[in-house]
Short mmCIF file of C-alpha atoms and ligand atoms in Angstrom, two decimals:
data_model
loop_
_atom_site.label_atom_id
_atom_site.label_comp_id
_atom_site.label_asym_id
_atom_site.label_seq_id
_atom_site.Cartn_x
_atom_site.Cartn_y
_atom_site.Cartn_z
CA MET A 1 2.63 -50.30 -7.76
CA ALA A 2 3.17 -53.62 -9.49
CA SER A 3 1.43 -52.24 -12.56
CA ALA A 4 3.56 -49.07 -12.36
CA SER A 5 6.79 -51.05 -12.19
CA SER A 6 5.68 -53.38 -14.99
CA SER A 7 4.74 -50.42 -17.18
CA SER A 8 8.11 -48.74 -16.54
CA LEU A 9 9.75 -52.06 -17.44
CA LEU A 10 7.72 -52.06 -20.65
CA TYR A 11 8.82 -48.47 -21.36
CA PHE A 12 12.41 -49.50 -20.72
CA LEU A 13 12.13 -52.53 -23.06
CA ALA A 14 10.47 -50.43 -25.77
CA PHE A 15 13.24 -47.86 -25.41
CA LEU A 16 15.87 -50.61 -25.65
CA LEU A 17 14.16 -52.01 -28.71
CA ILE A 18 14.13 -48.59 -30.38
CA ILE A 19 17.84 -48.20 -29.65
CA ILE A 20 18.59 -51.67 -31.05
CA VAL A 21 16.47 -51.07 -34.17
CA PHE A 22 18.07 -47.63 -34.64
CA HIS A 23 21.50 -49.18 -34.25
CA LEU A 24 20.67 -51.94 -36.72
CA LEU A 25 19.29 -49.40 -39.18
CA LEU A 26 22.44 -47.35 -38.86
CA LYS A 27 24.53 -50.44 -39.55
CA LEU A 28 22.35 -51.26 -42.55
CA VAL A 29 22.69 -47.76 -43.95
CA ARG A 30 26.47 -47.87 -43.46
CA LEU A 31 26.65 -51.28 -45.10
CA SER A 32 24.57 -50.27 -48.11
CA THR A 33 26.57 -47.04 -48.60
CA HIS A 34 29.67 -49.17 -48.55
CA VAL A 35 28.20 -51.57 -51.12
CA ILE A 36 27.01 -48.68 -53.34
CA LYS A 37 30.43 -47.06 -53.11
CA LYS A 38 32.04 -50.37 -54.03
CA GLU A 39 29.62 -50.77 -56.96
CA LYS A 40 30.31 -47.21 -58.10
CA LYS A 41 34.02 -47.89 -57.96
CA LYS A 42 33.49 -51.05 -59.92
CA LYS A 43 31.43 -49.13 -62.50
CA SER A 44 33.91 -46.28 -62.78
CA SER A 45 36.67 -48.90 -63.08
CA TYR A 46 38.46 -46.98 -60.36
CA ALA A 47 39.77 -49.15 -57.52
CA GLY A 48 40.64 -46.55 -54.90
CA ASP A 49 42.33 -43.31 -53.88
CA GLU A 50 45.60 -45.12 -53.41
CA LEU A 51 46.08 -45.82 -57.15
CA PRO A 52 49.19 -44.16 -58.54
CA LEU A 53 49.26 -41.92 -61.60
CA PRO A 54 51.24 -43.29 -64.55
CA PRO A 55 54.97 -42.46 -64.55
CA GLY A 56 56.22 -39.27 -66.18
CA THR A 57 56.90 -35.63 -65.45
CA MET A 58 54.54 -32.64 -65.39
CA GLY A 59 57.10 -29.87 -66.08
CA TRP A 60 56.61 -26.27 -64.94
CA PRO A 61 53.43 -25.05 -63.27
CA TYR A 62 50.81 -24.26 -65.92
CA ILE A 63 53.28 -24.30 -68.87
CA GLY A 64 54.01 -27.95 -68.17
CA GLU A 65 56.12 -29.48 -70.95
CA THR A 66 54.55 -27.54 -73.84
CA PHE A 67 57.88 -26.00 -74.76
CA GLN A 68 59.65 -29.37 -74.91
CA LEU A 69 56.83 -30.68 -77.12
CA TYR A 70 56.84 -27.83 -79.62
CA SER A 71 60.55 -26.94 -79.72
CA GLN A 72 61.18 -30.10 -81.74
CA ASN A 73 59.37 -32.58 -83.92
CA PRO A 74 56.50 -33.64 -81.58
CA ASN A 75 57.16 -37.28 -82.44
CA VAL A 76 60.65 -37.05 -80.93
CA PHE A 77 59.02 -35.88 -77.68
CA PHE A 78 56.52 -38.78 -77.70
CA ALA A 79 59.15 -41.38 -78.63
CA SER A 80 61.67 -40.27 -76.00
CA LYS A 81 58.99 -40.24 -73.27
CA GLN A 82 57.87 -43.72 -74.30
CA ARG A 83 61.47 -45.01 -74.15
CA LYS A 84 61.84 -43.57 -70.66
CA TYR A 85 58.46 -44.41 -69.10
CA GLY A 86 56.88 -47.17 -71.18
CA PRO A 87 53.58 -47.25 -73.09
CA ILE A 88 51.57 -45.15 -70.62
CA PHE A 89 52.94 -41.90 -69.19
CA LYS A 90 51.75 -38.59 -67.83
CA THR A 91 52.72 -35.10 -68.91
CA HIS A 92 51.27 -31.56 -68.97
CA VAL A 93 50.95 -29.73 -72.28
CA LEU A 94 48.94 -26.74 -73.57
CA GLY A 95 47.59 -26.05 -70.09
CA CYS A 96 46.18 -29.57 -69.60
CA PRO A 97 47.33 -32.58 -67.61
CA CYS A 98 47.55 -35.47 -70.09
CA ILE A 99 48.06 -39.19 -70.19
CA MET A 100 49.64 -40.51 -73.36
CA ILE A 101 49.25 -44.11 -74.39
CA SER A 102 51.14 -45.99 -77.04
CA SER A 103 50.19 -49.65 -76.88
CA PRO A 104 47.52 -51.22 -79.12
CA GLU A 105 45.72 -52.57 -76.02
CA ALA A 106 45.57 -49.19 -74.29
CA ALA A 107 44.38 -47.48 -77.50
CA LYS A 108 41.62 -50.09 -77.82
CA PHE A 109 40.66 -49.62 -74.16
CA VAL A 110 40.21 -45.85 -74.67
CA LEU A 111 38.72 -45.80 -78.19
CA VAL A 112 36.65 -48.99 -78.22
CA ASN A 113 36.16 -50.99 -75.00
CA ARG A 114 35.62 -48.05 -72.62
CA ALA A 115 34.85 -45.39 -75.25
CA HIS A 116 31.93 -44.11 -73.11
CA LEU A 117 34.40 -43.10 -70.39
CA PHE A 118 36.46 -40.95 -72.77
CA LYS A 119 34.73 -38.13 -74.62
CA PRO A 120 36.18 -36.38 -77.68
CA THR A 121 37.62 -33.01 -76.74
CA PHE A 122 38.65 -29.97 -78.77
CA PRO A 123 39.61 -26.41 -77.82
CA ALA A 124 36.45 -24.23 -77.63
CA SER A 125 37.75 -21.91 -80.39
CA LYS A 126 37.97 -24.82 -82.86
CA GLU A 127 34.40 -25.87 -81.99
CA ARG A 128 33.23 -22.31 -82.66
CA ILE A 129 34.93 -22.21 -86.07
CA LEU A 130 33.82 -25.61 -87.32
CA GLY A 131 30.39 -25.50 -85.69
CA PRO A 132 29.51 -26.85 -82.23
CA GLN A 133 26.95 -29.29 -83.60
CA ALA A 134 29.43 -31.18 -85.82
CA LEU A 135 29.62 -34.88 -85.02
CA PHE A 136 33.26 -34.96 -83.83
CA PHE A 137 32.31 -33.04 -80.67
CA HIS A 138 29.52 -35.37 -79.54
CA GLN A 139 28.85 -38.73 -77.97
CA GLY A 140 25.70 -40.78 -77.38
CA GLU A 141 22.41 -40.52 -79.23
CA TYR A 142 23.04 -37.35 -81.23
CA HIS A 143 26.41 -38.66 -82.39
CA ALA A 144 24.94 -42.05 -83.36
CA LYS A 145 22.17 -40.36 -85.39
CA LEU A 146 24.66 -38.23 -87.33
CA ARG A 147 27.06 -41.11 -87.73
CA LYS A 148 24.33 -43.17 -89.43
CA LEU A 149 23.59 -40.38 -91.92
CA VAL A 150 27.26 -39.66 -92.68
CA SER A 151 28.18 -43.33 -93.04
CA ARG A 152 25.25 -43.88 -95.43
CA ALA A 153 26.65 -41.26 -97.83
CA PHE A 154 30.16 -42.73 -97.77
CA MET A 155 29.51 -46.46 -97.87
CA PRO A 156 30.55 -48.43 -100.97
CA ASP A 157 26.99 -48.58 -102.34
CA SER A 158 26.86 -44.78 -102.54
CA LEU A 159 30.46 -44.37 -103.71
CA LYS A 160 29.99 -46.80 -106.61
CA HIS A 161 27.95 -44.15 -108.43
CA MET A 162 30.65 -41.53 -107.93
CA VAL A 163 33.61 -43.20 -109.61
CA SER A 164 33.31 -41.51 -113.02
CA SER A 165 32.72 -38.09 -111.44
CA VAL A 166 35.80 -38.51 -109.22
CA GLU A 167 37.70 -39.60 -112.32
CA ALA A 168 36.61 -36.46 -114.18
CA ILE A 169 37.92 -34.32 -111.29
CA ALA A 170 41.24 -36.23 -111.30
CA LEU A 171 41.69 -35.81 -115.07
CA ASP A 172 40.80 -32.15 -114.81
CA SER A 173 43.39 -31.62 -112.06
CA LEU A 174 46.16 -33.45 -113.95
CA GLY A 175 45.34 -31.50 -117.12
CA SER A 176 45.52 -28.19 -115.27
CA TRP A 177 48.91 -29.10 -113.73
CA GLU A 178 50.28 -30.00 -117.14
CA ALA A 179 48.92 -26.75 -118.61
CA ARG A 180 51.00 -24.81 -116.06
CA SER A 181 54.23 -26.25 -117.56
CA GLY A 182 53.99 -29.05 -115.02
CA LEU A 183 55.55 -27.05 -112.19
CA ILE A 184 53.34 -27.52 -109.16
CA ASN A 185 53.30 -27.54 -105.40
CA THR A 186 52.00 -31.04 -104.76
CA PHE A 187 50.27 -30.36 -101.43
CA GLN A 188 48.50 -27.21 -102.67
CA GLU A 189 47.21 -28.99 -105.78
CA MET A 190 46.16 -32.08 -103.84
CA LYS A 191 44.21 -29.82 -101.48
CA THR A 192 42.24 -28.46 -104.44
CA TYR A 193 41.66 -31.99 -105.75
CA ALA A 194 40.51 -33.29 -102.34
CA PHE A 195 38.30 -30.23 -101.86
CA ASN A 196 36.56 -30.79 -105.20
CA VAL A 197 35.97 -34.46 -104.41
CA ALA A 198 34.62 -33.54 -100.96
CA LEU A 199 32.18 -31.04 -102.51
CA LEU A 200 31.09 -33.68 -105.01
CA SER A 201 30.41 -36.16 -102.21
CA ILE A 202 28.41 -33.56 -100.27
CA PHE A 203 26.46 -31.76 -103.00
CA GLY A 204 26.53 -34.24 -105.91
CA LYS A 205 25.76 -32.52 -109.17
CA ASP A 206 25.02 -29.21 -107.39
CA GLU A 207 28.74 -29.00 -106.63
CA THR A 208 29.56 -27.03 -109.78
CA LYS A 209 26.91 -24.40 -108.96
CA TYR A 210 28.18 -23.44 -105.54
CA GLY A 211 31.79 -24.69 -105.55
CA GLU A 212 33.60 -21.38 -106.06
CA GLU A 213 31.45 -19.45 -103.59
CA LEU A 214 31.99 -22.10 -100.91
CA LYS A 215 35.71 -22.36 -101.60
CA SER A 216 36.45 -18.65 -101.22
CA CYS A 217 34.69 -18.59 -97.82
CA TYR A 218 36.31 -21.82 -96.66
CA TYR A 219 39.81 -20.49 -97.48
CA ILE A 220 39.23 -17.52 -95.16
CA LEU A 221 37.81 -19.80 -92.47
CA GLU A 222 40.80 -22.17 -92.47
CA LYS A 223 43.31 -19.29 -92.13
CA GLY A 224 41.93 -18.53 -88.68
CA TYR A 225 41.67 -22.13 -87.52
CA ASN A 226 45.10 -22.23 -85.88
CA SER A 227 45.24 -18.53 -84.94
CA MET A 228 44.89 -16.94 -81.47
CA PRO A 229 41.16 -17.05 -80.64
CA ILE A 230 40.75 -13.26 -80.33
CA ASN A 231 37.48 -12.19 -81.87
CA LEU A 232 38.33 -8.54 -82.64
CA PRO A 233 37.95 -6.86 -86.05
CA GLY A 234 41.08 -7.39 -88.13
CA THR A 235 42.22 -10.64 -86.47
CA LEU A 236 42.41 -13.90 -88.43
CA PHE A 237 40.03 -15.46 -85.92
CA HIS A 238 37.45 -12.71 -86.46
CA ASN A 239 37.68 -13.09 -90.26
CA SER A 240 37.32 -16.80 -89.83
CA MET A 241 34.15 -16.44 -87.74
CA LYS A 242 32.72 -14.03 -90.35
CA ALA A 243 33.51 -16.51 -93.14
CA ARG A 244 31.82 -19.21 -91.09
CA LYS A 245 28.61 -17.19 -90.90
CA GLU A 246 28.78 -16.58 -94.65
CA LEU A 247 29.29 -20.31 -95.27
CA ALA A 248 26.22 -21.08 -93.16
CA ARG A 249 24.24 -18.53 -95.23
CA ILE A 250 25.30 -20.14 -98.54
CA LEU A 251 24.47 -23.58 -97.16
CA SER A 252 20.99 -22.40 -96.09
CA LYS A 253 20.46 -21.17 -99.64
CA ILE A 254 21.46 -24.58 -101.04
CA ILE A 255 19.22 -26.40 -98.54
CA LEU A 256 16.25 -24.18 -99.45
CA SER A 257 16.71 -24.74 -103.16
CA ARG A 258 16.91 -28.51 -102.56
CA ARG A 259 13.72 -28.40 -100.51
CA GLN A 260 11.94 -26.66 -103.36
CA ARG A 261 13.26 -29.08 -105.96
CA LYS A 262 12.50 -32.05 -103.72
CA LEU A 263 8.88 -31.31 -104.56
CA GLU A 264 9.78 -32.43 -108.08
CA ASP A 265 10.84 -35.72 -106.52
CA GLU A 266 14.53 -35.67 -107.35
CA ASP A 267 16.71 -38.26 -105.65
CA TYR A 268 20.02 -37.34 -104.09
CA ASN A 269 22.68 -39.89 -103.09
CA ASP A 270 25.05 -37.32 -101.64
CA LEU A 271 25.70 -36.31 -98.02
CA LEU A 272 23.30 -33.37 -98.14
CA GLY A 273 20.64 -35.73 -99.49
CA SER A 274 21.32 -38.08 -96.59
CA PHE A 275 21.03 -35.25 -94.02
CA MET A 276 17.83 -33.88 -95.57
CA GLY A 277 16.18 -37.12 -96.60
CA ASP A 278 15.85 -38.77 -93.21
CA LYS A 279 12.40 -37.89 -91.87
CA THR A 280 13.07 -39.32 -88.39
CA SER A 281 16.27 -37.38 -87.74
CA SER A 282 14.92 -33.94 -88.80
CA LEU A 283 18.15 -32.00 -88.51
CA THR A 284 17.99 -28.20 -88.37
CA ASP A 285 19.70 -26.14 -91.08
CA GLU A 286 22.30 -25.14 -88.50
CA GLN A 287 23.08 -28.76 -87.63
CA ILE A 288 23.40 -29.60 -91.32
CA ALA A 289 25.72 -26.60 -91.91
CA ASP A 290 27.98 -27.47 -88.94
CA ASN A 291 28.32 -31.04 -90.17
CA ILE A 292 29.00 -30.10 -93.78
CA ILE A 293 31.75 -27.68 -92.75
CA GLY A 294 33.08 -30.41 -90.42
CA VAL A 295 33.21 -33.00 -93.19
CA ILE A 296 35.04 -30.63 -95.56
CA PHE A 297 37.52 -29.97 -92.76
CA ALA A 298 38.00 -33.69 -92.04
CA ALA A 299 38.24 -34.67 -95.70
CA ARG A 300 40.57 -32.19 -97.36
CA ASP A 301 44.00 -31.75 -95.75
CA THR A 302 44.11 -35.34 -94.53
CA THR A 303 43.65 -36.84 -98.01
CA ALA A 304 45.88 -34.19 -99.61
CA SER A 305 48.73 -34.94 -97.17
CA VAL A 306 48.52 -38.67 -97.86
CA LEU A 307 48.58 -38.08 -101.64
CA THR A 308 51.62 -35.81 -101.24
CA TRP A 309 53.46 -38.49 -99.26
CA ILE A 310 52.55 -41.14 -101.84
CA LEU A 311 54.17 -39.09 -104.62
CA LYS A 312 57.25 -38.62 -102.46
CA PHE A 313 57.58 -42.30 -101.59
CA LEU A 314 56.93 -43.46 -105.18
CA GLY A 315 59.53 -40.98 -106.43
CA GLU A 316 62.10 -42.35 -103.99
CA ASN A 317 61.33 -46.02 -104.65
CA PRO A 318 61.60 -46.72 -108.42
CA SER A 319 60.89 -50.44 -108.09
CA VAL A 320 57.64 -49.75 -106.21
CA LEU A 321 56.67 -47.09 -108.77
CA LYS A 322 57.32 -49.62 -111.55
CA ALA A 323 55.09 -52.23 -109.89
CA VAL A 324 52.29 -49.69 -109.37
CA THR A 325 52.54 -48.44 -112.96
CA GLU A 326 52.39 -51.97 -114.34
CA GLU A 327 49.34 -52.74 -112.23
CA GLN A 328 47.58 -49.56 -113.35
CA GLU A 329 48.46 -50.14 -117.04
CA TYR A 330 46.92 -53.60 -116.74
CA VAL A 331 43.73 -52.12 -115.29
CA ALA A 332 43.63 -49.52 -118.09
CA ARG A 333 44.09 -52.19 -120.79
CA ASN A 334 41.16 -54.10 -119.29
CA TYR A 335 38.71 -51.23 -119.37
CA LYS A 336 39.86 -50.26 -122.87
CA GLU A 337 39.02 -53.79 -123.99
CA ARG A 338 35.59 -53.47 -122.38
CA CYS A 339 35.13 -50.31 -124.54
CA ASP A 340 34.32 -48.56 -121.32
CA GLU A 341 34.73 -44.85 -120.85
CA GLY A 342 37.05 -45.28 -117.87
CA LEU A 343 37.39 -46.71 -114.40
CA CYS A 344 34.51 -48.39 -112.62
CA TRP A 345 34.14 -49.45 -108.98
CA ALA A 346 35.19 -53.05 -109.75
CA ASP A 347 38.47 -51.79 -111.32
CA THR A 348 39.37 -50.00 -108.11
CA LYS A 349 39.07 -53.32 -106.28
CA LYS A 350 41.71 -54.88 -108.55
CA MET A 351 44.63 -52.74 -107.42
CA PRO A 352 46.33 -54.72 -104.62
CA VAL A 353 49.83 -53.32 -105.19
CA THR A 354 48.62 -49.71 -105.19
CA SER A 355 46.42 -50.40 -102.16
CA ARG A 356 49.45 -51.66 -100.24
CA VAL A 357 51.33 -48.48 -101.19
CA ILE A 358 48.46 -46.47 -99.68
CA GLN A 359 48.51 -48.59 -96.50
CA GLU A 360 52.28 -48.27 -96.10
CA THR A 361 52.12 -44.52 -96.70
CA LEU A 362 49.40 -44.20 -94.06
CA ARG A 363 51.61 -46.14 -91.64
CA VAL A 364 54.95 -44.42 -92.31
CA ALA A 365 53.55 -40.88 -92.57
CA SER A 366 50.91 -41.39 -89.81
CA ILE A 367 49.52 -37.97 -90.66
CA LEU A 368 47.20 -38.02 -87.64
CA SER A 369 49.93 -38.83 -85.10
CA PHE A 370 47.42 -38.97 -82.25
CA THR A 371 43.91 -38.04 -81.20
CA PHE A 372 42.45 -36.42 -78.07
CA ARG A 373 39.95 -37.75 -75.55
CA GLU A 374 39.02 -36.63 -72.02
CA ALA A 375 38.22 -38.94 -69.10
CA VAL A 376 34.60 -38.30 -67.99
CA GLU A 377 35.26 -39.97 -64.62
CA ASP A 378 38.16 -41.49 -62.70
CA VAL A 379 39.25 -44.60 -64.59
CA GLU A 380 41.64 -47.35 -63.63
CA TYR A 381 43.88 -48.78 -66.33
CA GLN A 382 46.41 -51.50 -65.52
CA GLY A 383 46.82 -50.36 -61.92
CA TYR A 384 47.11 -46.67 -62.81
CA LEU A 385 44.63 -43.89 -62.21
CA ILE A 386 43.44 -41.82 -65.16
CA PRO A 387 41.82 -38.92 -63.30
CA LYS A 388 38.52 -37.37 -64.39
CA GLY A 389 39.06 -34.33 -66.63
CA TRP A 390 42.54 -35.34 -67.78
CA LYS A 391 43.22 -35.52 -71.52
CA VAL A 392 44.08 -38.94 -72.91
CA LEU A 393 46.06 -39.18 -76.14
CA PRO A 394 46.31 -42.49 -78.02
CA LEU A 395 49.57 -42.09 -79.99
CA PHE A 396 48.85 -43.75 -83.37
CA ARG A 397 52.26 -42.89 -84.74
CA ASN A 398 54.15 -44.60 -81.91
CA ILE A 399 52.12 -47.76 -82.49
CA HIS A 400 52.72 -47.61 -86.28
CA HIS A 401 56.46 -47.12 -85.68
CA SER A 402 56.93 -49.75 -82.99
CA PRO A 403 59.70 -52.20 -84.02
CA GLU A 404 57.90 -54.94 -82.07
CA ILE A 405 54.88 -54.55 -84.35
CA PHE A 406 56.43 -53.49 -87.69
CA THR A 407 59.97 -54.69 -88.35
CA ASP A 408 62.34 -51.94 -89.53
CA PRO A 409 59.49 -49.45 -88.97
CA ASP A 410 61.05 -46.42 -90.66
CA LYS A 411 61.54 -48.28 -93.94
CA PHE A 412 58.93 -47.73 -96.68
CA ASP A 413 58.05 -51.29 -97.62
CA PRO A 414 54.51 -51.84 -98.97
CA SER A 415 55.10 -55.61 -99.18
CA ARG A 416 54.73 -55.83 -95.37
CA PHE A 417 50.97 -55.46 -95.95
CA GLU A 418 50.88 -58.71 -97.96
CA VAL A 419 50.13 -60.11 -94.50
CA ALA A 420 47.28 -58.35 -92.68
CA PRO A 421 48.49 -56.43 -89.61
CA LYS A 422 47.48 -57.72 -86.16
CA PRO A 423 44.21 -56.24 -84.79
CA ASN A 424 44.50 -52.72 -83.34
CA THR A 425 48.08 -52.21 -84.56
CA PHE A 426 47.18 -50.25 -87.69
CA MET A 427 44.78 -47.36 -87.09
CA PRO A 428 45.31 -44.64 -89.70
CA PHE A 429 41.55 -44.04 -89.67
CA GLY A 430 41.19 -44.34 -85.90
CA ASN A 431 39.17 -46.98 -84.07
CA GLY A 432 35.76 -47.33 -82.45
CA SER A 433 32.67 -45.16 -82.70
CA HIS A 434 34.54 -42.04 -83.90
CA SER A 435 36.69 -43.82 -86.50
CA CYS A 436 36.78 -42.24 -89.95
CA PRO A 437 33.51 -42.67 -91.89
CA GLY A 438 35.21 -41.22 -95.01
CA ASN A 439 37.95 -43.85 -95.30
CA GLU A 440 36.45 -45.58 -98.37
CA LEU A 441 36.07 -42.25 -100.18
CA ALA A 442 39.66 -41.28 -99.28
CA LYS A 443 40.97 -44.58 -100.69
CA LEU A 444 38.84 -44.26 -103.82
CA GLU A 445 40.02 -40.76 -104.69
CA ILE A 446 43.64 -41.70 -104.04
CA LEU A 447 43.41 -44.81 -106.27
CA VAL A 448 41.73 -42.87 -109.10
CA LEU A 449 44.34 -40.10 -109.09
CA ILE A 450 47.26 -42.55 -108.87
CA HIS A 451 45.79 -44.54 -111.75
CA HIS A 452 45.85 -41.60 -114.16
CA LEU A 453 49.06 -40.15 -112.80
CA THR A 454 51.15 -43.30 -113.17
CA THR A 455 49.72 -44.39 -116.52
CA LYS A 456 50.15 -41.03 -118.25
CA TYR A 457 52.69 -38.90 -116.42
CA ARG A 458 56.09 -38.91 -114.84
CA TRP A 459 57.33 -36.49 -112.25
CA SER A 460 60.43 -35.48 -110.35
CA SER A 461 60.93 -33.58 -107.13
CA MET A 462 62.15 -29.98 -107.52
CA GLY A 463 63.46 -29.50 -103.99
CA GLN A 464 66.77 -30.80 -102.72
CA GLN A 465 65.80 -30.79 -99.06
CA ASN A 466 64.58 -33.94 -97.44
CA GLY A 467 62.84 -32.66 -94.30
CA ILE A 468 59.38 -32.76 -92.82
CA GLN A 469 57.21 -29.76 -91.98
CA TYR A 470 54.10 -29.67 -89.80
CA ALA A 471 51.10 -27.84 -91.27
CA PRO A 472 49.69 -29.14 -88.86
CA PHE A 473 49.97 -32.62 -90.42
CA PRO A 474 53.46 -33.88 -91.23
CA LEU A 475 54.30 -33.07 -94.86
CA PRO A 476 57.36 -33.30 -97.13
CA ILE A 477 59.18 -29.98 -96.83
CA ASN A 478 57.58 -27.05 -98.72
CA GLY A 479 54.65 -29.24 -99.75
CA LEU A 480 56.80 -31.19 -102.27
CA PRO A 481 57.33 -28.99 -105.34
CA ILE A 482 57.48 -31.23 -108.44
CA ARG A 483 57.80 -31.03 -112.21
CA LEU A 484 55.24 -33.16 -114.01
CA SER A 485 55.16 -34.07 -117.69
CA LEU A 486 53.32 -36.42 -120.01
CA LYS A 487 55.18 -39.65 -120.70
CA PRO A 488 56.69 -39.20 -124.18
CA THR A 489 56.03 -42.76 -125.32
CA SER A 490 52.40 -42.88 -124.32
CA PRO A 491 50.73 -39.52 -124.88
CA HIS A 492 47.12 -39.98 -123.77
CA GLN A 493 47.43 -43.67 -124.66
CA PHE A 494 44.59 -44.68 -122.41
CA LEU A 495 42.17 -41.87 -123.08
C1 LIG B 1 43.44 -40.34 -95.88
C2 LIG B 1 42.57 -39.48 -95.43
C3 LIG B 1 41.96 -39.52 -94.06
C4 LIG B 1 42.51 -39.89 -92.86
C5 LIG B 1 43.93 -40.39 -92.61
C6 LIG B 1 41.48 -39.74 -91.85
C7 LIG B 1 41.65 -40.06 -90.51
C8 LIG B 1 40.66 -39.95 -89.55
C9 LIG B 1 40.79 -40.35 -88.18
C10 LIG B 1 42.04 -40.96 -87.53
C11 LIG B 1 39.62 -40.09 -87.55
C12 LIG B 1 39.27 -40.41 -86.08
C13 LIG B 1 39.64 -39.29 -85.17
C14 LIG B 1 39.35 -39.61 -83.72
O1 LIG B 1 39.05 -40.75 -83.35
O2 LIG B 1 39.45 -38.68 -82.92
C15 LIG B 1 38.74 -39.50 -88.52
C16 LIG B 1 37.45 -39.08 -88.26
C17 LIG B 1 36.62 -38.51 -89.20
N1 LIG B 1 36.87 -38.43 -90.57
FE1 LIG B 1 38.54 -38.94 -91.52
N2 LIG B 1 40.34 -39.27 -92.44
C18 LIG B 1 40.58 -39.13 -93.80
C19 LIG B 1 39.69 -38.73 -94.77
C20 LIG B 1 38.38 -38.41 -94.54
C21 LIG B 1 37.41 -38.10 -95.56
C22 LIG B 1 37.68 -38.13 -97.06
C23 LIG B 1 36.24 -37.79 -94.91
C24 LIG B 1 34.89 -37.41 -95.47
C25 LIG B 1 34.51 -37.48 -96.67
C26 LIG B 1 36.48 -37.91 -93.49
C27 LIG B 1 35.54 -37.65 -92.51
C28 LIG B 1 35.75 -37.88 -91.16
C29 LIG B 1 34.76 -37.56 -90.14
C30 LIG B 1 33.39 -36.92 -90.38
C31 LIG B 1 35.31 -37.96 -88.92
C32 LIG B 1 34.66 -37.84 -87.53
C33 LIG B 1 33.89 -39.09 -87.19
C34 LIG B 1 33.24 -39.08 -85.81
O3 LIG B 1 33.63 -38.29 -84.94
O4 LIG B 1 32.34 -39.90 -85.62
N3 LIG B 1 37.78 -38.30 -93.30
N4 LIG B 1 39.38 -39.44 -89.73
#
């Protein structure tokens, strides 16, 4: 009996122990889930469900505020929202909830410090046209690999060898404008110039062989870029997709011919050479094609718009034009004395006045007014919630036109760049891992064209209107029609 009661006591104690252990385990599990949750929150920089969204309005269901954005100059929409709500506000445009940010700190947070939490984002139709494997659409390892190859082709060491070829393209362009009685549409002509330089940087000396074929396809492709993405025969989008396939076919042909000639051990310093030469990266032909089409797209209209604005601003500011011309004449005298054939890389580094004109044009015109990212998880920024999946738009233009950062911001005044701007306040080429790898090439081709333009030609605007059009970058109205003529006192004096 005693043994029976002691054994039942033992059973009871064992049972109690199991309950206690179970209870403790439960507590432990609860505690660790809590800690993990806390850690996760810390990692996602999201402090809790109670965080408010930034101020702002979301407009109508689905349509949001798209109409308000596009019924006026988009910059008026951004500026008025910023005045009302401050540097971070929410809205809903083009079917997406968005958070717009317009302070240097917030732009740095999204593009640099927490870049991994914000992926680049484009409409699917644009990805299909340019090529889904182009670097703009990616993050992480694949992006870093491409970035290395692209940057290698556009770094100063590679560009140094291109100066005289860029110069030949500039002289050719100016000569052809003059031959047409000097009456030109600046933006259209600058697009051709920028296209030719882009092809040179991609294909080097092969550019002349394939240039025309590539151009005619690219022109069809770009017409469908901003069209309705309806892939039915006869639509612009359909034609664009067909032109894209044709472009990929031409590019495969070029790649094959390079592979065959590579056997003869030729060296290529151009972008295609960089893509094909790297044994470790081993890109497919399709990846190379997508990235070449992407680079042409990124390089052409951007540079052409900036050049168009430079001509407009120089035309409107005679004292600045005089200072630029004097600087360029000095450079020309120097290379004449050296008995050189023309500009070299070192000459382009001795153009501080012209470089400041480029900087000020990039600031005032801010041709890329903003860029798009998408939050990959819930993110906290300064007490606000940026929800996962929402678009985030750093507004470059608002930063470049902030009176707190640039005094009298709407005034064209290149001398303001005699003092370097504060970090993260001047981002015409973006910031962080997706910033523009072609910025040195863009500056080089602008300097070379301005050199020959100001030393040999004069020009005047043909239009009376003073407006801005969006195509999609801001441009002087009608692309700035001008009349260009050789300077009477110095016909070909520097040639
Ligand atoms: C003045 C002319 C140009 C301006 C203002 C400009 C501006 C920009 C900006 C702001 C970005 C970053 C976009 C973002 O973060 O979402 C960018 C990216 C890019 N740009 Fe440019 N760009 C110019 C010329 C060029 C040229 C000449 C090339 C090539 C030769 C080029 C190639 C690229 C590429 C490939 C990217 C994507 C980089 C990446 O995603 O990693 N750009 N550009």
